[in-house]
PDB file of C-alpha atoms and ligand atoms in Angstrom:
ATOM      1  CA  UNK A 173     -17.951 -20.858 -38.882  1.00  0.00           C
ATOM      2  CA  UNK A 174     -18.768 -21.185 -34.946  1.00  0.00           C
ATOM      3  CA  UNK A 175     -20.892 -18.689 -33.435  1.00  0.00           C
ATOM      4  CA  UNK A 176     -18.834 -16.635 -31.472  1.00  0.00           C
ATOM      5  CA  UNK A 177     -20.044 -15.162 -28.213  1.00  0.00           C
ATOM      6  CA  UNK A 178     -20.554 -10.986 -28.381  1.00  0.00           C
ATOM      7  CA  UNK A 179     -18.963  -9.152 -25.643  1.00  0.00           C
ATOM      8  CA  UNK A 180     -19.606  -6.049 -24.176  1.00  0.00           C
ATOM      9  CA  UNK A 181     -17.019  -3.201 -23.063  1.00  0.00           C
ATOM     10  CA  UNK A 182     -17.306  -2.362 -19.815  1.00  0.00           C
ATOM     11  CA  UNK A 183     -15.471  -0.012 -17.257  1.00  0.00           C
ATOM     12  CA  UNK A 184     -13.243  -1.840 -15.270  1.00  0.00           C
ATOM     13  CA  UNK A 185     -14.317   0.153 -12.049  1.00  0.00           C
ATOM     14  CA  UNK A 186     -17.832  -1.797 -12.200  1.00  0.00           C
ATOM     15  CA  UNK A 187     -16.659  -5.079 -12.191  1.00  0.00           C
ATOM     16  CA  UNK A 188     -14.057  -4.920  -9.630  1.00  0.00           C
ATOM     17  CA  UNK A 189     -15.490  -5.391  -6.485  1.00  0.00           C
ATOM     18  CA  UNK A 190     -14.242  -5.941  -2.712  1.00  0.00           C
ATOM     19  CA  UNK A 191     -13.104  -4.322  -0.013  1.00  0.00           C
ATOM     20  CA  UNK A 192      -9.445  -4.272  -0.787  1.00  0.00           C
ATOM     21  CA  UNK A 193      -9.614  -2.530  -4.146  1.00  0.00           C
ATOM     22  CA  UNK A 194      -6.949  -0.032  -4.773  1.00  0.00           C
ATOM     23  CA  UNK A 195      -6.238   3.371  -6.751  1.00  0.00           C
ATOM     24  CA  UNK A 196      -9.181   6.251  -7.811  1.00  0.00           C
ATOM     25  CA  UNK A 197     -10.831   6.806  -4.114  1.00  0.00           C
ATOM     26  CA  UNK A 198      -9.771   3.915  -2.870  1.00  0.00           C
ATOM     27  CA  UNK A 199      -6.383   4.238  -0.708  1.00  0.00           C
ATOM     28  CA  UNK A 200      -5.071   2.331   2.651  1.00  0.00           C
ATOM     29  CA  UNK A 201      -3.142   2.893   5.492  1.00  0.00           C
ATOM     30  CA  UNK A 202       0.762   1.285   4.930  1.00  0.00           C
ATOM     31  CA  UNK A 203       1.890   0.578   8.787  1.00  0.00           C
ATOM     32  CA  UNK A 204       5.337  -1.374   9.805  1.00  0.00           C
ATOM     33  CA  UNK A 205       7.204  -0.891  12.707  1.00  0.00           C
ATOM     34  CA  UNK A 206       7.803  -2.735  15.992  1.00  0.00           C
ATOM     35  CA  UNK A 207       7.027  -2.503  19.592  1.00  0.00           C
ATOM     36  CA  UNK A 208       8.795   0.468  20.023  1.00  0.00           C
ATOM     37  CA  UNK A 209       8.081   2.708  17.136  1.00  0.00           C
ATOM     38  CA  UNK A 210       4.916   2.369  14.502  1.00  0.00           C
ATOM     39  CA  UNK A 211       4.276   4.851  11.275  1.00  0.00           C
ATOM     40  CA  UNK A 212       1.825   4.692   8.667  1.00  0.00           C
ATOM     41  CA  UNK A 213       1.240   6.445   5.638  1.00  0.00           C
ATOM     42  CA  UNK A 214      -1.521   6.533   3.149  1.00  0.00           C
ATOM     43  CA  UNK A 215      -1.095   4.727  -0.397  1.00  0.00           C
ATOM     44  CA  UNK A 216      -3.682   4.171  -2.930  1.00  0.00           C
ATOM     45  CA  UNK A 217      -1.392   2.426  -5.659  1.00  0.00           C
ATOM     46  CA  UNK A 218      -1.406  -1.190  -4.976  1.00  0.00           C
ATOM     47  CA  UNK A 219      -3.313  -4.429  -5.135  1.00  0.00           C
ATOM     48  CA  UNK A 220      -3.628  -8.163  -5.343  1.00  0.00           C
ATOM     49  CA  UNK A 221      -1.537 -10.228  -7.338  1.00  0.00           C
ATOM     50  CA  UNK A 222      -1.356 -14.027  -7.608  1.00  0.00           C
ATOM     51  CA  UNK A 223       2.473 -15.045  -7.610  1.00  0.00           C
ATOM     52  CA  UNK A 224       4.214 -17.840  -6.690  1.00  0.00           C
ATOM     53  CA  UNK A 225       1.595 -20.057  -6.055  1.00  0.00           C
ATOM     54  CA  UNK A 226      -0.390 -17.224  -3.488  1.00  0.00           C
ATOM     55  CA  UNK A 227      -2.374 -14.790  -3.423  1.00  0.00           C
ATOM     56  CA  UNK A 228       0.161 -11.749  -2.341  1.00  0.00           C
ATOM     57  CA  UNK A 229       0.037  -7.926  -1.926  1.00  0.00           C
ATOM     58  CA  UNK A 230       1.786  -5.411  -4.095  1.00  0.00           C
ATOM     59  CA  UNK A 231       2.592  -1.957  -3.212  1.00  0.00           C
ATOM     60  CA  UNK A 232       4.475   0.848  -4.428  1.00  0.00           C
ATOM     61  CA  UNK A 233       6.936   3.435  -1.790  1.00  0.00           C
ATOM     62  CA  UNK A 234       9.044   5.747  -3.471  1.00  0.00           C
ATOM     63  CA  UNK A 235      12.329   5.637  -1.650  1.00  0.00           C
ATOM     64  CA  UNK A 236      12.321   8.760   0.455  1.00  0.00           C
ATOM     65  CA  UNK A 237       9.294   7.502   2.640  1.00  0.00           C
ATOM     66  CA  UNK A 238      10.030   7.341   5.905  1.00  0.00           C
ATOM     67  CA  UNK A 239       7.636   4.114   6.239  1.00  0.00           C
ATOM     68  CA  UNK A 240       9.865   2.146   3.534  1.00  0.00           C
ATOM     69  CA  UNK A 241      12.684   2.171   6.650  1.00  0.00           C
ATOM     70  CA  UNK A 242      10.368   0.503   8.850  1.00  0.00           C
ATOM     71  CA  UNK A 243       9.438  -1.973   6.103  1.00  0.00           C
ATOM     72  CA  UNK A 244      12.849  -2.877   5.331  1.00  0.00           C
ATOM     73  CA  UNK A 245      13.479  -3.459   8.686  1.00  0.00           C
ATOM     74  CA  UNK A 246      11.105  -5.834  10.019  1.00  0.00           C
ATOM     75  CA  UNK A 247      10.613  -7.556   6.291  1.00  0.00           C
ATOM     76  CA  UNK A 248       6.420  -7.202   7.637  1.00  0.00           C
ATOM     77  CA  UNK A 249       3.752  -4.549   7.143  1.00  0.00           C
ATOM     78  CA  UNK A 250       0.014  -4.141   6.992  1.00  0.00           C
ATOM     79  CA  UNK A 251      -2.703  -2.393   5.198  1.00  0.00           C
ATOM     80  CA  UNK A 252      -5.517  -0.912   6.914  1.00  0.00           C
ATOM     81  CA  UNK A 253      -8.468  -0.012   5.081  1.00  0.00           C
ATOM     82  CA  UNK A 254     -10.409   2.535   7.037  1.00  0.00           C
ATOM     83  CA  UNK A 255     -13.752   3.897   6.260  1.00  0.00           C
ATOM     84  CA  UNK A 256     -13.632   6.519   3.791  1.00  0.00           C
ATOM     85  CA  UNK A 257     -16.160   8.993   4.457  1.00  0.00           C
ATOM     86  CA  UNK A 258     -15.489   8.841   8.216  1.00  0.00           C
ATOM     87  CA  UNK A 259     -11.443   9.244   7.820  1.00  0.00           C
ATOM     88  CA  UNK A 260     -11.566  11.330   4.460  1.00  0.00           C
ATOM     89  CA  UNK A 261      -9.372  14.303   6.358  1.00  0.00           C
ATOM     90  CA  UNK A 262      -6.372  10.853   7.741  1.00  0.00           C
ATOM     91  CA  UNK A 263      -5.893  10.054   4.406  1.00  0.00           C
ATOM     92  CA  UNK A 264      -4.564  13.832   3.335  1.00  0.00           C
ATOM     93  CA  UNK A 265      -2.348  14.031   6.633  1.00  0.00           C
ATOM     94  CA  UNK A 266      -1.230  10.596   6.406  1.00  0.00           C
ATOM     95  CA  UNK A 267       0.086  10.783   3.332  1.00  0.00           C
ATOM     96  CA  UNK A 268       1.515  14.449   3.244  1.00  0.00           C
ATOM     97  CA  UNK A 269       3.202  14.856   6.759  1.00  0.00           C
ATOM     98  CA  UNK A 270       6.035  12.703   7.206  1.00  0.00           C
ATOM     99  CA  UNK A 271       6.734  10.696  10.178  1.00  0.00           C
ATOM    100  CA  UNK A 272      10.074  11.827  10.341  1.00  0.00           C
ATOM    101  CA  UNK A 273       8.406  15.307  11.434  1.00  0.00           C
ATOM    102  CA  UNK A 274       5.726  14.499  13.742  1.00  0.00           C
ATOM    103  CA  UNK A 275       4.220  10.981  15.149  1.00  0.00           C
ATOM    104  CA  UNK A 276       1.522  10.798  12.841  1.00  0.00           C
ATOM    105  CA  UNK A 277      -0.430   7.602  14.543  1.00  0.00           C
ATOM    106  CA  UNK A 278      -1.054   9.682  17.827  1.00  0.00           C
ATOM    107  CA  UNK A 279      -1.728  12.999  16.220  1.00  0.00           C
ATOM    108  CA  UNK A 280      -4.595  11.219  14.240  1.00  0.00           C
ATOM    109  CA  UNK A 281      -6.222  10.211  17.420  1.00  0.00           C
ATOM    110  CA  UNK A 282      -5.559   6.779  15.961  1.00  0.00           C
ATOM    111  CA  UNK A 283      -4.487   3.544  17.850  1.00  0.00           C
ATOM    112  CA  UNK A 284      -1.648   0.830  17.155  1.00  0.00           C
ATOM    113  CA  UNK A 285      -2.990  -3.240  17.412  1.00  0.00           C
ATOM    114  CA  UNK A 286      -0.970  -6.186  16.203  1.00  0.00           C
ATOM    115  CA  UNK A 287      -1.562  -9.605  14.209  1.00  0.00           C
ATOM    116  CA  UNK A 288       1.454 -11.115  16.246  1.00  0.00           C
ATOM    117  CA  UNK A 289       4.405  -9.143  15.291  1.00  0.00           C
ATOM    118  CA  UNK A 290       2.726  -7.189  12.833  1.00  0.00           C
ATOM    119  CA  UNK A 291       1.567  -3.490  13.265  1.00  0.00           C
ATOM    120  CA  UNK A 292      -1.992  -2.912  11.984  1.00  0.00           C
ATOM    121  CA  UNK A 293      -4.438   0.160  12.597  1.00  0.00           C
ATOM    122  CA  UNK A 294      -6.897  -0.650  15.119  1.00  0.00           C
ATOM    123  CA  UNK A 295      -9.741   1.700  13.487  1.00  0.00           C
ATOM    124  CA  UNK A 296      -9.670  -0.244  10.616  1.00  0.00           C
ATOM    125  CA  UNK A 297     -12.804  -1.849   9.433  1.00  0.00           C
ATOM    126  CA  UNK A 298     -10.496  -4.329   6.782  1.00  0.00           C
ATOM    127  CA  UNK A 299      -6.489  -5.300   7.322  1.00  0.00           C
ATOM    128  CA  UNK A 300      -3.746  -7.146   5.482  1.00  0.00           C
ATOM    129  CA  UNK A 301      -0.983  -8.200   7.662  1.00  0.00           C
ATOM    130  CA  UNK A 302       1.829  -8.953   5.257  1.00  0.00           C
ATOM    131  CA  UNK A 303       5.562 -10.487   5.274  1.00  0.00           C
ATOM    132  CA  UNK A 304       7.454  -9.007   2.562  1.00  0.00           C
ATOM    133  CA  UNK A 305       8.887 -11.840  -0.037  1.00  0.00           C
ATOM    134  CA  UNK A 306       9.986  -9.551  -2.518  1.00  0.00           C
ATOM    135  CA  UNK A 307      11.404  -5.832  -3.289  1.00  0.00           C
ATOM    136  CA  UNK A 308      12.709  -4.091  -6.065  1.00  0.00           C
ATOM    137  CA  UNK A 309      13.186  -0.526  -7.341  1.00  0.00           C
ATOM    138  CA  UNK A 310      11.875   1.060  -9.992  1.00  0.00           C
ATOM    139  CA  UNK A 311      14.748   2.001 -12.676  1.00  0.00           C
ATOM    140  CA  UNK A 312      14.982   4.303 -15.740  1.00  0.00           C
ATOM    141  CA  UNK A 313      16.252   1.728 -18.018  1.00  0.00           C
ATOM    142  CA  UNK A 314      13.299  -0.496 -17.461  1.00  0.00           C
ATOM    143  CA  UNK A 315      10.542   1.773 -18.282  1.00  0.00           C
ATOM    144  CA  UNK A 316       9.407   0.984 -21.902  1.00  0.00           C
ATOM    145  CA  UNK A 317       7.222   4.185 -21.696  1.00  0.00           C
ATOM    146  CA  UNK A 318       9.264   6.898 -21.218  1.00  0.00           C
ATOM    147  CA  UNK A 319       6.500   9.577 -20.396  1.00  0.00           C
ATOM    148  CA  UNK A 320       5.552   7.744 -17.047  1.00  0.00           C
ATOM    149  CA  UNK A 321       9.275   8.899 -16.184  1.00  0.00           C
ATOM    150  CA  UNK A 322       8.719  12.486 -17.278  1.00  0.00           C
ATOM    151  CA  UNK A 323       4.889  12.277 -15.369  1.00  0.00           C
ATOM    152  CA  UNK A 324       6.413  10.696 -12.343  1.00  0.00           C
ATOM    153  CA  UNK A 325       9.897  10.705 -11.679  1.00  0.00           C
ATOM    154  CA  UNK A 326      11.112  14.313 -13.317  1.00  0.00           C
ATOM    155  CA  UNK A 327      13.174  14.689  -9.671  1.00  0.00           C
ATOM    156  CA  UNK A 328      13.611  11.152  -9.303  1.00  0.00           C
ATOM    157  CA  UNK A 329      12.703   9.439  -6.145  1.00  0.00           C
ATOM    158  CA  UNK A 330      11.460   6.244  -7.821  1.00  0.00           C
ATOM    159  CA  UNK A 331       9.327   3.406  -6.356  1.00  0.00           C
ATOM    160  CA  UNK A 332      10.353   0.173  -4.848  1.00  0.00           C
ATOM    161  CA  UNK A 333       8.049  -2.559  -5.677  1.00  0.00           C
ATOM    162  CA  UNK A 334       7.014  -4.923  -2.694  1.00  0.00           C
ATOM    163  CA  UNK A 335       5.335  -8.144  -3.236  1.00  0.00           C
ATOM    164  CA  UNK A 336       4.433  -9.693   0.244  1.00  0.00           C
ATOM    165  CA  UNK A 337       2.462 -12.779   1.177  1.00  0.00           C
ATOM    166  CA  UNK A 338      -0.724 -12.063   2.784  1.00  0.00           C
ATOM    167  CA  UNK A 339      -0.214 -13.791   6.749  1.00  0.00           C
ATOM    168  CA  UNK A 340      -4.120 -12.449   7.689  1.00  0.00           C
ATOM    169  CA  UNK A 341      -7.079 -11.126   6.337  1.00  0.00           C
ATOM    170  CA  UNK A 342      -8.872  -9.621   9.174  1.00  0.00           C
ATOM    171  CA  UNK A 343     -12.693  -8.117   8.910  1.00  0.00           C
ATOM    172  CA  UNK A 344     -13.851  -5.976  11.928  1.00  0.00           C
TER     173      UNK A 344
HETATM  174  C1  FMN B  56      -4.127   9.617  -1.602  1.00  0.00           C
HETATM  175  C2  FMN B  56      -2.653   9.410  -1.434  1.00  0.00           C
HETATM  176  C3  FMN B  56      -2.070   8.221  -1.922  1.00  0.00           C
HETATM  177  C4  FMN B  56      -0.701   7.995  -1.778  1.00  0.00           C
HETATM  178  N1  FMN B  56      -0.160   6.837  -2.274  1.00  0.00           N
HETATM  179  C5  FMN B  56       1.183   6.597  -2.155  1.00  0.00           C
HETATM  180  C6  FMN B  56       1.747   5.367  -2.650  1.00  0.00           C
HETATM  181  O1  FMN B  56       1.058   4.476  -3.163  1.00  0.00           O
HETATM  182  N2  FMN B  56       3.094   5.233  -2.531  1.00  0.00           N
HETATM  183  C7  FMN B  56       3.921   6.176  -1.970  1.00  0.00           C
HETATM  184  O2  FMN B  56       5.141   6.004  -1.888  1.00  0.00           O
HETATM  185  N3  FMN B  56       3.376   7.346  -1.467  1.00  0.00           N
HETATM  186  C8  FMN B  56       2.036   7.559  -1.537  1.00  0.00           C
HETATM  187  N4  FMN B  56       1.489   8.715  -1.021  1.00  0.00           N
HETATM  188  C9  FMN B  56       2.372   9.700  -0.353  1.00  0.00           C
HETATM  189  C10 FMN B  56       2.746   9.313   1.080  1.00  0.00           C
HETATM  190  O3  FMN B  56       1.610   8.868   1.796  1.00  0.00           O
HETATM  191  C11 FMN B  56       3.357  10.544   1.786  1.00  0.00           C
HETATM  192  O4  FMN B  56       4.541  10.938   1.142  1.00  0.00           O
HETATM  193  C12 FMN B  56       3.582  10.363   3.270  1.00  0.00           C
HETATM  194  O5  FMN B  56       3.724  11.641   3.867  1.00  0.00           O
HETATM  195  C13 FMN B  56       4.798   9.512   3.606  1.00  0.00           C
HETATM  196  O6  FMN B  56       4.903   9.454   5.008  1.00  0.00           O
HETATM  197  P1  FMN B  56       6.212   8.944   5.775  1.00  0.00           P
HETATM  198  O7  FMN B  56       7.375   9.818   5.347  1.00  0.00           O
HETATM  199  O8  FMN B  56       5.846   9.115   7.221  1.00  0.00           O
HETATM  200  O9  FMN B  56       6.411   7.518   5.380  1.00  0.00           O
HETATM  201  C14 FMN B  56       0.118   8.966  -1.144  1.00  0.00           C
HETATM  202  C15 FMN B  56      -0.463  10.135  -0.633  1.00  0.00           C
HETATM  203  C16 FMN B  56      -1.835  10.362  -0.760  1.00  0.00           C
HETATM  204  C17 FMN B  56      -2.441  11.609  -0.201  1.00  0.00           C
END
């Protein structure tokens, strides 16, 4: 019989590396919009995926966000990944204040800049302009655990699923 290699477990959080990492502490700024009108929210569910022959971004807005209407209207969004310790207090506003109530961007003391067309957070120190290729919403039927529906979606509101290609990777 061969001898066979011996692995060792290890905790996925140590081997993933990068600055784009997603979930636990790690969460992003979601901005689309256009000249006339930006928001942003925070997200921390999300990541890379390699699809269609690319490398694209996937992220997860439950339908009531006021950020998905901007997405779905220019098909383009970023993801600005700010410095954590620095912006710890954005990150709780950002993603509990809705746009819809307040402009969020200005209120932060933070500024709008653009990869062309795109809308991207200019006190970012990592961003992901993206072009959305793909979208689809989350439905009861599909899930083939049904405790992630009673954990996440007792009063509905489910996610749409966005895979976009990545346009720019920009490092400040
Ligand atoms: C740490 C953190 C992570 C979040 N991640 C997500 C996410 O991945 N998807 C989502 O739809 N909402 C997420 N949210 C909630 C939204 O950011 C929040 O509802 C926000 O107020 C939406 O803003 P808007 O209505 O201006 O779009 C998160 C909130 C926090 C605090």
């Amino acid at each position: 019989m061969a001898d066979l290699h011996v692995f060792q477990p290890v905790n996925l959080d140590d081997i993933l590396e990068g600055a784009f990492r997603f979930g636990g502490e790690t969460w992003a700024l979601l901005t689309a919009g256009d000249e006339e009108k930006v928001n942003t929210m925070t997200v921390a569910w999300g990541g890379l995926v390699y699809v269609w022959e690319k490398t694209c971004a996937i992220v997860y807005v439950r339908e009531s966000r006021y950020t998905k209407e901007f997405i779905d209207k220019q098909k383009k969004f970023s993801l600005s990944f700010l410095n954590h310790s620095e912006y710890r207090g954005l990150k709780k506003y950002l993603g509990t204040v809705s746009g819809r109530d307040e402009d969020k961007i200005e209120k932060a003391g933070l500024h709008v800049n653009y990869f062309e067309d795109i809308p991207f957070i200019d006190e970012a120190d990592n961003v992901i302009a993206c072009k959305v290729l793909y979208k689809q919403l989350m439905k009861e039927e599909n899930f083939v655990n049904g405790r992630l529906i009673a954990d996440h979606y007792a009063k509905g509101d489910y996610h749409w699923i966005y895979i976009a290609e990545i346009k720019q990777v920009m490092i400040r």
